[in-house]
Coordinates of C-alpha atoms in Angstrom, one line a residue:
C7 CA 95.3 107.2 83.1
S8 CA 95.0 103.6 84.1
V9 CA 96.6 101.6 86.9
A10 CA 95.9 98.1 85.7
T11 CA 95.9 97.3 82.0
T12 CA 95.1 93.6 81.9
W13 CA 92.5 91.0 81.1
L14 CA 91.7 88.7 84.0
T15 CA 90.5 85.2 83.7
E16 CA 88.5 82.8 85.8
T17 CA 91.3 80.3 86.1
E18 CA 94.4 80.6 88.4
V19 CA 97.8 79.3 87.2
F20 CA 100.5 78.9 89.8
F21 CA 104.1 79.1 88.5
S22 CA 106.1 78.9 91.7
V23 CA 106.4 75.1 91.6
F24 CA 105.1 74.6 88.1
V25 CA 102.0 72.8 89.4
V26 CA 98.6 73.6 87.9
G27 CA 95.9 73.7 90.6
E28 CA 92.3 73.0 89.8
H29 CA 89.1 74.1 91.5
G30 CA 86.5 71.5 92.5
M31 CA 83.5 71.1 94.8
A32 CA 83.0 69.3 98.0
H33 CA 79.3 68.5 98.5
F34 CA 78.6 68.1 102.2
S35 CA 75.4 66.7 103.6
D36 CA 74.0 65.1 106.7
K37 CA 73.5 61.4 107.3
S38 CA 70.0 61.4 105.9
K39 CA 71.2 63.3 102.8
S40 CA 68.1 65.5 103.1
K41 CA 70.1 68.7 102.8
G42 CA 73.4 69.5 101.2
K43 CA 75.7 72.4 100.4
D44 CA 78.7 72.9 98.1
Y45 CA 82.0 74.2 99.2
C46 CA 85.0 75.2 97.1
I47 CA 88.1 73.0 97.2
F48 CA 91.5 73.3 95.5
F49 CA 93.1 70.0 94.3
N50 CA 95.8 68.6 92.0
S51 CA 94.6 66.0 89.6
Q52 CA 98.1 64.5 89.4
W53 CA 97.3 62.8 92.7
A54 CA 94.0 61.5 91.6
R55 CA 91.2 62.8 89.3
L56 CA 87.7 63.7 90.5
P57 CA 84.5 62.8 88.7
Q58 CA 82.8 65.6 86.8
D59 CA 79.3 64.7 88.0
L60 CA 78.1 64.8 91.5
N61 CA 75.9 61.8 90.9
K62 CA 79.0 59.7 90.0
A63 CA 80.9 60.8 93.1
S64 CA 81.0 58.5 96.2
R65 CA 79.5 59.9 99.3
L66 CA 81.8 59.1 102.2
Q67 CA 81.8 59.9 105.9
I68 CA 84.1 62.6 107.1
Y69 CA 86.5 61.8 110.0
D70 CA 87.1 65.1 111.8
L71 CA 90.7 65.3 112.7
T72 CA 91.1 69.0 112.6
S73 CA 92.8 69.0 116.0
S74 CA 95.8 67.3 114.2
V75 CA 98.0 67.9 111.3
L76 CA 98.5 64.2 110.5
C77 CA 102.2 64.2 110.1
S78 CA 103.2 61.1 112.1
P79 CA 101.7 57.6 112.7
S80 CA 101.0 58.5 116.3
E81 CA 98.3 61.0 115.1
V82 CA 96.4 58.2 113.3
P83 CA 93.4 57.0 115.4
E84 CA 93.0 53.4 116.3
G85 CA 91.4 51.5 113.4
G86 CA 92.5 54.1 110.9
F87 CA 90.1 55.7 108.3
P88 CA 88.4 52.7 106.6
N89 CA 86.2 54.1 103.7
R90 CA 86.3 57.5 105.2
I91 CA 87.8 60.9 104.3
P92 CA 89.9 62.5 107.1
M93 CA 89.8 66.2 107.5
V94 CA 93.1 67.5 109.0
L95 CA 94.9 70.8 109.5
R96 CA 97.6 72.1 107.1
G97 CA 101.2 72.5 108.3
N98 CA 104.3 70.8 109.8
C99 CA 104.9 68.4 106.9
T100 CA 104.5 68.0 103.2
F101 CA 101.3 67.1 101.4
Y102 CA 102.8 63.8 100.4
E103 CA 103.4 62.8 104.0
K104 CA 99.8 63.6 105.0
V105 CA 98.2 61.8 102.1
R106 CA 100.5 58.8 102.3
L107 CA 99.5 58.3 106.0
A108 CA 95.9 58.6 105.1
Q109 CA 96.1 56.1 102.2
I110 CA 98.0 53.5 104.3
N111 CA 95.3 53.7 106.9
G112 CA 92.4 53.1 104.5
A113 CA 91.3 56.6 103.7
K114 CA 89.5 57.2 100.3
G115 CA 90.6 60.8 100.2
L116 CA 92.0 63.6 102.2
L117 CA 90.8 67.1 103.0
I118 CA 93.4 69.5 104.3
V119 CA 92.0 72.6 106.1
S120 CA 94.1 75.7 105.4
K121 CA 94.0 79.1 107.2
D122 CA 96.3 80.5 104.5
R123 CA 95.8 81.0 100.8
L124 CA 94.7 77.8 99.0
T125 CA 97.6 76.5 96.9
P126 CA 97.8 73.3 94.9
P127 CA 99.0 70.3 96.9
A128 CA 102.2 69.6 95.1
G129 CA 104.5 66.5 94.9
N130 CA 106.9 64.9 92.5
K131 CA 106.4 62.3 89.8
T132 CA 107.3 59.3 92.0
Q133 CA 104.9 60.5 94.7
Y134 CA 102.1 61.0 92.2
E135 CA 102.5 57.4 91.1
E136 CA 102.4 56.1 94.6
I137 CA 99.2 57.8 95.7
D138 CA 95.8 57.0 94.2
I139 CA 93.4 58.9 96.4
P140 CA 92.3 62.5 95.9
V141 CA 93.7 65.2 98.1
A142 CA 92.2 68.7 98.3
L143 CA 92.5 71.9 100.3
L144 CA 89.5 73.5 102.0
S145 CA 89.4 76.9 103.6
Y146 CA 89.2 77.3 107.4
S147 CA 86.2 79.5 107.2
D148 CA 84.3 76.8 105.2
M149 CA 85.3 74.2 107.8
L150 CA 83.7 76.3 110.5
D151 CA 80.5 76.7 108.5
I152 CA 80.4 72.9 107.8
S153 CA 80.7 72.1 111.5
K154 CA 77.9 74.6 112.3
T155 CA 75.6 73.5 109.5
F156 CA 76.0 69.7 109.6
G157 CA 77.3 68.9 113.1
K158 CA 79.6 66.0 113.7
V159 CA 78.1 63.4 111.3
Q160 CA 78.9 64.6 107.8
L161 CA 79.0 63.0 104.4
V162 CA 81.1 64.4 101.6
A163 CA 81.3 63.9 97.8
M164 CA 84.2 65.5 95.9
Y165 CA 83.8 66.3 92.2
A166 CA 85.1 68.7 89.6
P167 CA 82.4 69.9 87.2
N168 CA 83.3 71.2 83.8
E169 CA 83.0 74.9 83.1
P170 CA 82.4 76.5 79.7
V171 CA 85.6 77.8 78.2
L172 CA 84.0 81.1 77.2
D173 CA 81.1 82.9 79.0
Y174 CA 78.4 84.9 77.4
N175 CA 79.5 87.9 79.5
M176 CA 82.4 88.3 77.1
V177 CA 79.9 89.5 74.5
I178 CA 78.8 92.3 76.8
I179 CA 82.4 93.2 77.5
F180 CA 83.2 93.2 73.8
L181 CA 80.3 95.5 73.0
M182 CA 81.2 97.9 75.8
A183 CA 84.9 98.0 74.9
V184 CA 84.5 98.4 71.2
G185 CA 81.6 100.9 71.6
T186 CA 83.6 103.0 74.0
V187 CA 86.6 103.1 71.7
A188 CA 84.4 103.9 68.6
I189 CA 82.4 106.6 70.4
G190 CA 85.4 108.1 72.1
G191 CA 87.5 108.2 69.0
Y192 CA 84.7 109.7 66.9
W193 CA 83.9 112.3 69.6
A194 CA 87.6 113.3 69.9
G195 CA 87.9 113.9 66.2
S196 CA 84.6 115.8 65.9
R197 CA 85.4 117.9 68.9
D198 CA 88.9 118.8 67.5
S199 CA 87.3 119.8 64.2
K200 CA 84.7 122.0 65.9
K201 CA 87.5 123.6 68.0
R202 CA 89.4 124.5 64.9
Y203 CA 86.4 125.9 63.2
M204 CA 85.5 128.1 66.2
K205 CA 89.1 129.4 66.4
H206 CA 88.9 130.5 62.8
K207 CA 85.4 132.0 63.3
R208 CA 86.2 134.3 66.1
D209 CA 87.7 137.7 65.6
D210 CA 90.3 137.0 68.3
G211 CA 91.5 133.8 69.9
T212 CA 91.4 135.0 73.5
E213 CA 88.2 133.3 74.5
K214 CA 88.9 130.2 76.5
Q215 CA 87.4 126.8 75.6
D216 CA 85.2 125.0 78.1
E217 CA 87.5 122.0 78.1
E218 CA 91.1 122.1 76.9
T219 CA 92.9 119.2 75.3
V220 CA 96.2 117.9 76.4
D221 CA 98.8 117.1 73.7
V222 CA 101.0 114.2 74.8
T223 CA 104.7 114.5 74.2
P224 CA 107.4 111.8 74.3
I225 CA 108.6 113.0 77.7
M226 CA 105.1 112.8 79.0
I227 CA 104.9 109.2 77.7
C228 CA 108.1 108.2 79.5
V229 CA 106.9 109.8 82.7
F230 CA 103.5 108.1 82.4
V231 CA 105.0 104.7 82.0
V232 CA 107.4 105.1 84.9
M233 CA 104.5 106.2 87.0
C234 CA 102.5 103.2 85.9
C235 CA 105.3 100.8 86.8
S236 CA 105.9 102.5 90.2
M237 CA 102.2 102.5 91.1
L238 CA 101.8 98.9 90.2
V239 CA 104.7 97.8 92.3
L240 CA 103.6 100.0 95.2
L241 CA 100.1 98.4 95.0
Y242 CA 101.7 95.0 95.0
F243 CA 103.5 95.6 98.3
F244 CA 101.2 98.1 100.0
Y245 CA 97.8 97.1 98.5
D246 CA 95.7 97.6 101.6
R247 CA 97.1 101.1 102.3
L248 CA 96.7 102.4 98.7
V249 CA 93.6 100.8 97.4
I250 CA 91.3 103.2 99.3
W251 CA 93.1 106.1 97.8
V252 CA 92.7 104.6 94.3
I253 CA 88.9 104.2 95.0
A254 CA 88.6 107.8 96.1
I255 CA 90.5 109.0 93.0
F256 CA 88.2 106.9 90.8
C257 CA 85.1 108.5 92.4
V258 CA 86.4 112.0 91.6
A259 CA 87.6 111.2 88.1
S260 CA 84.5 109.2 87.1
S261 CA 82.1 111.9 88.3
V262 CA 84.0 114.5 86.2
G263 CA 83.9 112.1 83.2
L264 CA 80.2 111.5 83.7
H265 CA 79.5 115.2 83.8
S266 CA 81.5 115.8 80.7
C267 CA 79.6 113.1 78.8
L268 CA 76.1 114.2 79.9
W269 CA 76.5 118.0 79.6
P270 CA 76.2 118.1 75.8
F271 CA 72.7 116.5 76.2
V272 CA 71.6 118.5 79.2
K273 CA 72.5 121.9 77.7
R274 CA 69.9 121.1 74.9
L275 CA 67.1 120.7 77.4
P276 CA 64.6 123.6 77.2
F277 CA 64.2 124.2 80.9
C278 CA 66.3 125.2 84.0
K279 CA 68.3 127.7 81.9
C280 CA 68.1 130.4 84.7
R281 CA 71.2 131.2 86.6
I282 CA 71.9 131.4 90.3
P283 CA 71.8 134.9 91.9
E284 CA 75.0 137.0 92.2
N285 CA 77.3 135.9 94.9
N286 CA 80.9 135.8 96.1
L287 CA 81.1 132.1 96.8
P288 CA 83.9 130.0 95.4
Y289 CA 83.1 128.3 92.1
L290 CA 79.7 129.9 92.1
H291 CA 80.5 133.6 91.5
K292 CA 80.3 133.1 87.7
R293 CA 76.6 132.3 88.2
P294 CA 76.3 128.9 86.5
Q295 CA 73.0 127.7 85.3
I296 CA 70.7 125.7 87.6
R297 CA 70.7 122.7 85.3
M298 CA 74.5 122.6 85.4
L299 CA 74.4 122.5 89.2
L300 CA 71.8 119.8 89.1
L301 CA 73.9 117.7 86.7
S302 CA 76.9 118.1 88.9
A303 CA 74.9 116.9 92.0
F304 CA 73.6 114.0 90.0
C305 CA 77.1 112.9 88.9
I306 CA 78.5 113.2 92.4
G307 CA 75.6 111.3 93.7
V308 CA 76.1 108.4 91.3
S309 CA 79.8 108.3 92.2
I310 CA 79.1 108.3 95.9
T311 CA 76.3 105.7 95.6
W312 CA 78.8 103.4 93.9
M313 CA 81.4 104.0 96.5
V314 CA 79.0 103.1 99.4
F315 CA 77.6 100.0 97.7
R316 CA 80.6 99.0 95.6
N317 CA 80.7 95.5 97.2
E318 CA 77.1 94.7 96.3
D319 CA 78.0 92.2 93.5
Q320 CA 74.4 91.8 92.3
W321 CA 74.1 95.4 90.9
A322 CA 77.0 97.6 91.8
W323 CA 79.0 96.4 88.7
V324 CA 76.5 98.3 86.5
L325 CA 77.3 101.6 88.2
Q326 CA 81.1 100.8 88.0
D327 CA 80.8 100.1 84.3
A328 CA 78.8 103.2 83.6
L329 CA 81.3 105.4 85.5
G330 CA 84.2 103.6 83.9
I331 CA 82.9 104.1 80.4
A332 CA 82.3 107.8 81.1
F333 CA 85.8 108.2 82.4
C334 CA 87.3 106.5 79.4
L335 CA 85.2 108.7 77.0
Y336 CA 86.4 111.8 78.9
M337 CA 90.0 110.8 78.7
L338 CA 89.8 109.9 74.9
K339 CA 88.4 113.3 74.1
T340 CA 90.8 115.2 76.4
V341 CA 94.1 113.5 75.9
R342 CA 95.4 114.0 72.3
L343 CA 98.3 112.2 70.6
P344 CA 99.4 114.7 67.9
T345 CA 101.3 112.3 65.7
F346 CA 101.3 108.6 64.7
K347 CA 104.9 108.6 65.9
A348 CA 103.7 109.4 69.4
C349 CA 101.0 106.8 69.1
T350 CA 103.6 104.2 68.1
L351 CA 105.8 105.1 71.0
L352 CA 103.0 105.0 73.6
L353 CA 101.5 101.7 72.4
S354 CA 104.9 100.0 72.0
V355 CA 106.1 100.9 75.5
L356 CA 102.9 99.9 77.1
F357 CA 103.0 96.7 75.0
V358 CA 106.3 95.8 76.7
Y359 CA 104.9 96.9 80.1
D360 CA 101.8 94.7 79.8
V361 CA 103.7 91.6 78.7
F362 CA 106.4 92.0 81.4
F363 CA 104.0 92.4 84.3
V364 CA 101.8 89.5 83.2
F365 CA 104.2 86.9 81.8
I366 CA 107.6 87.7 83.3
T367 CA 106.9 88.8 86.9
P368 CA 105.5 85.3 88.0
L369 CA 109.1 84.2 87.8
F370 CA 110.0 86.6 90.6
T371 CA 107.0 86.5 93.0
K372 CA 106.7 84.1 95.9
S373 CA 103.2 83.0 95.0
G374 CA 104.0 82.5 91.3
E375 CA 101.2 84.9 90.4
S376 CA 101.9 87.8 88.0
I377 CA 102.0 91.2 89.6
M378 CA 99.4 92.5 87.2
V379 CA 96.8 89.9 87.9
E380 CA 97.5 89.9 91.6
V381 CA 97.0 93.7 91.9
A382 CA 94.0 94.0 89.5
A383 CA 92.2 91.0 91.0
G384 CA 93.1 92.0 94.6
P385 CA 95.5 89.9 96.7
S386 CA 93.8 86.9 98.3
D387 CA 95.4 87.7 101.7
S388 CA 94.2 91.4 101.6
S389 CA 92.7 92.5 104.9
T390 CA 90.4 94.9 103.3
H391 CA 89.2 92.6 100.5
E392 CA 88.8 95.6 98.3
K393 CA 89.2 95.5 94.5
L394 CA 90.6 98.1 92.2
P395 CA 87.8 99.8 90.3
M396 CA 89.9 100.5 87.1
V397 CA 88.2 97.8 85.2
L398 CA 85.0 97.0 83.4
K399 CA 83.4 94.0 85.1
V400 CA 80.5 91.7 84.1
P401 CA 79.3 88.7 86.1
R402 CA 79.4 85.3 84.6
L403 CA 76.2 84.4 82.9
N404 CA 76.8 80.7 82.5
F405 CA 75.7 78.9 85.7
S406 CA 78.3 76.8 87.3
P407 CA 78.9 75.5 90.8
L408 CA 82.5 76.7 90.4
A409 CA 81.3 80.3 90.8
L410 CA 81.7 79.7 94.5
C411 CA 85.5 79.1 94.0
D412 CA 86.6 81.6 91.4
R413 CA 86.0 85.2 90.7
P414 CA 82.4 85.6 89.6
F415 CA 83.3 88.4 87.2
S416 CA 85.2 88.8 83.9
L417 CA 87.3 91.9 83.9
L418 CA 88.8 94.2 81.3
G419 CA 91.2 96.9 82.4
F420 CA 90.7 100.6 81.4
G421 CA 94.2 100.6 79.8
D422 CA 93.0 98.1 77.2
I423 CA 90.4 100.6 76.1
L424 CA 92.3 103.9 76.5
V425 CA 95.6 103.0 75.0
P426 CA 94.2 101.7 71.6
G427 CA 91.4 104.3 71.8
L428 CA 93.9 107.2 71.7
L429 CA 95.2 105.8 68.3
V430 CA 91.6 105.5 67.1
A431 CA 91.0 109.1 68.0
Y432 CA 94.1 110.2 66.2
C433 CA 92.9 108.3 63.1
H434 CA 89.6 110.1 63.1
R435 CA 91.2 113.5 63.4
F436 CA 93.5 112.7 60.5
D437 CA 90.4 111.5 58.5
I438 CA 88.6 114.8 59.0
L439 CA 91.6 116.9 57.9
T440 CA 92.4 114.8 54.9
Q441 CA 88.7 114.2 53.9
S442 CA 89.3 110.4 53.6
S443 CA 85.8 109.3 54.4
R444 CA 86.9 108.1 57.8
I445 CA 88.8 105.1 56.4
Y446 CA 91.5 105.3 59.1
F447 CA 88.9 105.5 61.9
V448 CA 86.8 102.6 60.6
A449 CA 89.8 100.4 59.9
C450 CA 91.4 101.0 63.3
T451 CA 88.1 100.4 65.1
I452 CA 87.6 97.1 63.3
A453 CA 91.2 96.2 64.0
Y454 CA 90.6 96.8 67.7
G455 CA 87.5 94.6 67.7
I456 CA 89.5 91.8 65.9
G457 CA 92.3 92.2 68.4
L458 CA 89.9 91.8 71.3
L459 CA 88.4 88.7 69.7
I460 CA 91.9 87.2 69.4
T461 CA 92.4 88.0 73.1
F462 CA 89.3 85.9 73.9
V463 CA 90.5 83.0 71.8
A464 CA 93.9 83.1 73.5
L465 CA 92.1 83.2 76.9
A466 CA 90.2 80.1 76.0
L467 CA 93.1 78.2 74.6
M468 CA 95.7 79.0 77.2
Q469 CA 93.4 79.2 80.2
M470 CA 95.5 81.9 81.9
G471 CA 95.5 85.7 82.3
Q472 CA 96.2 87.4 79.0
P473 CA 97.8 90.9 78.5
A474 CA 95.3 92.2 76.0
L475 CA 97.7 94.8 74.6
L476 CA 99.8 91.9 73.3
Y477 CA 97.1 91.4 70.7
L478 CA 95.5 94.9 70.5
V479 CA 98.7 96.9 69.8
P480 CA 99.8 94.9 66.7
C481 CA 96.3 94.8 65.3
T482 CA 95.7 98.5 65.6
L483 CA 99.2 99.8 64.8
L484 CA 99.7 97.5 61.8
T485 CA 96.2 98.2 60.4
S486 CA 96.7 102.0 60.6
L487 CA 100.2 101.7 59.0
T488 CA 98.8 99.6 56.2
V489 CA 96.1 102.1 55.4
A490 CA 98.6 104.9 55.3
L491 CA 100.9 103.0 53.0
W492 CA 98.0 102.0 50.7
R493 CA 96.9 105.7 50.5
R494 CA 100.5 106.9 50.1
E495 CA 100.1 109.2 53.1
L496 CA 102.6 107.7 55.5
P497 CA 104.9 110.8 55.8
Q498 CA 101.9 113.0 56.7
F499 CA 100.3 110.3 58.9
W500 CA 103.6 109.7 60.7
T501 CA 104.4 113.3 61.5
G502 CA 100.8 114.5 61.9
S503 CA 101.4 117.2 59.3
G504 CA 97.7 117.3 58.6
F505 CA 97.3 119.0 62.0
P506 CA 98.3 122.6 61.6
A507 CA 98.7 124.9 64.6
I508 CA 95.4 126.3 65.9
A509 CA 95.7 130.0 65.0
L510 CA 93.6 132.7 63.4
A511 CA 94.2 133.4 59.7
P512 CA 95.1 137.0 58.9
I513 CA 92.0 139.1 58.1
N514 CA 91.9 142.2 55.9
C515 CA 90.6 144.9 58.3
T516 CA 89.3 147.0 55.3
Q517 CA 86.8 144.3 54.5
T518 CA 85.4 144.1 58.1
A519 CA 82.5 146.2 59.2
P520 CA 83.1 148.5 62.2
P521 CA 81.8 147.3 65.6
Q522 CA 78.1 147.7 66.0
T523 CA 75.6 146.9 68.7
G524 CA 74.7 143.7 66.9
G525 CA 72.6 143.5 63.7
P526 CA 72.0 141.2 60.8
S527 CA 74.4 143.2 58.5
T528 CA 77.4 142.7 60.8
K529 CA 76.8 138.9 61.1
S530 CA 76.4 138.4 57.3
E531 CA 79.3 140.7 56.4
S532 CA 81.7 138.9 58.8
N533 CA 80.6 135.5 57.5
A534 CA 81.1 136.7 53.9
T535 CA 84.7 137.6 54.5
E536 CA 85.6 134.4 56.3
P537 CA 85.7 132.0 53.3
A538 CA 87.9 134.4 51.3
A539 CA 90.4 134.7 54.1
Q540 CA 90.5 131.0 54.5
S541 CA 91.0 130.3 50.8
E542 CA 93.7 133.0 50.5
H543 CA 95.9 132.1 53.5
S544 CA 95.3 128.4 54.1
P545 CA 94.1 126.7 50.9
Q546 CA 95.1 123.3 52.2
H547 CA 92.4 123.2 54.9
P548 CA 89.1 121.7 53.9
T549 CA 86.1 123.9 54.6
Q550 CA 84.0 122.8 57.6
E551 CA 80.3 123.1 58.0
T552 CA 79.1 125.2 60.9
P553 CA 78.6 122.9 63.9
P554 CA 75.1 123.6 65.3
A555 CA 76.2 122.6 68.8
E556 CA 78.9 125.2 68.9
E557 CA 76.5 127.9 67.6
D558 CA 74.2 127.2 70.4
E559 CA 77.1 127.4 72.8
D560 CA 78.2 130.8 71.4
K561 CA 74.7 132.1 71.9
H562 CA 74.7 130.8 75.4
K563 CA 78.1 132.5 76.1
S564 CA 76.9 135.8 74.6
N565 CA 73.9 135.8 76.8

């Protein structure tokens, strides 16, 4: 159901050489200082720290040496770099050799232009102690823009502004995630209850439901996890080839989810109830209602609009979040975990999966980045620069110059909603059948919210990508288990014994009126025999009130 189940942060941590890189800003201006522009740089504070305020940073003249890599004394111009900052190309020697040559020749800093991915300029402890000027990496594209904008005479001031640990956009992500889990879990339980009622209400069970649920088995869980691992690894190695297919699949799945979420509201509208004329066209020969076709066209249109404008960062994220929430709601009400045992198996396996691909894989990758973060955020060397859409994304609301450097969005993977959400849905179904005043549902939903808050705290304290399931799985599983123990219902809760097979109860034919063309007496008589049959053959099931929505749907089907 989800390709990437991860929480992404705004800070990159590089494990390959155990050096933490930091983002900073290089403020370029012309000689008159009448105009200026900030560019992103990547530096290592172990060489030298940068001031946090631009006003406290020294404005020094750039010495353009981008035709050289500054690896030997012969490349140093006559007179050196007194009170200047040389800008050189990356390559052919270590960072230490470059910055040492620059410092010996009077430079007050060093900018290294890189055509490759920006990585922290690393050294060892002895080298750090020897060097006392800042060294930073600048992208090649930014260097070209600087030359075009400011010409040959350029002033630069390097600084590293502070950034808020937490952003206000996390409040929006929290509300979207908890709201989706709560609504999806409630909807799944209510839909299951209505389905059981309608099965008992009908004289036969041959009529097919509009949407069938899928009961998850242990074998399906194992296959799903293997598919997730395989897909993640394939995306890591063949990202540019597969990302377009993932985007296409998301468009189809999200449009189906949006249709499923909007149809219960559209079918209550008092207009466009007429059907299309008789025809032999595929998918249209059953003469669907006009409003159903209009809704389908609307959902497909929204999905296509997002696909066309998906890289418009100012507003496309709203469509992606709406489609993502609709997809998650659709999955929560369609996929059904029949027992708490299945819930525990699924959440536990994905718990290990999430932790492994976030915390363990950096030890094996060349870049030192986790496979999960690399895939979900999109590789920096991707030729397509596409991002996986399987996330909720909200732009940062706190203004910071560092938005130029880092990802301007905070992201939450669909898996961090769907996986705990399936447990919440199970809890609500168990609540309905045991008449427990929804205590399991409420407790599990609150536990999910608490787990998400703990994820935010860990994100702020550790300043690195967090596998949200590391906190969500224990919170939701242990809370549900505690409630079951407290109510002394653990055996029933574990095996799902509260969920009997959906089947018609036996009916005494002598008490049923003969078939008629349809009159009040037939309806009242069949309704009168139903409670007796239920009480006689299945006394353990609580009686359910007639769902108005399903009655309307039956009338619609009979028409």
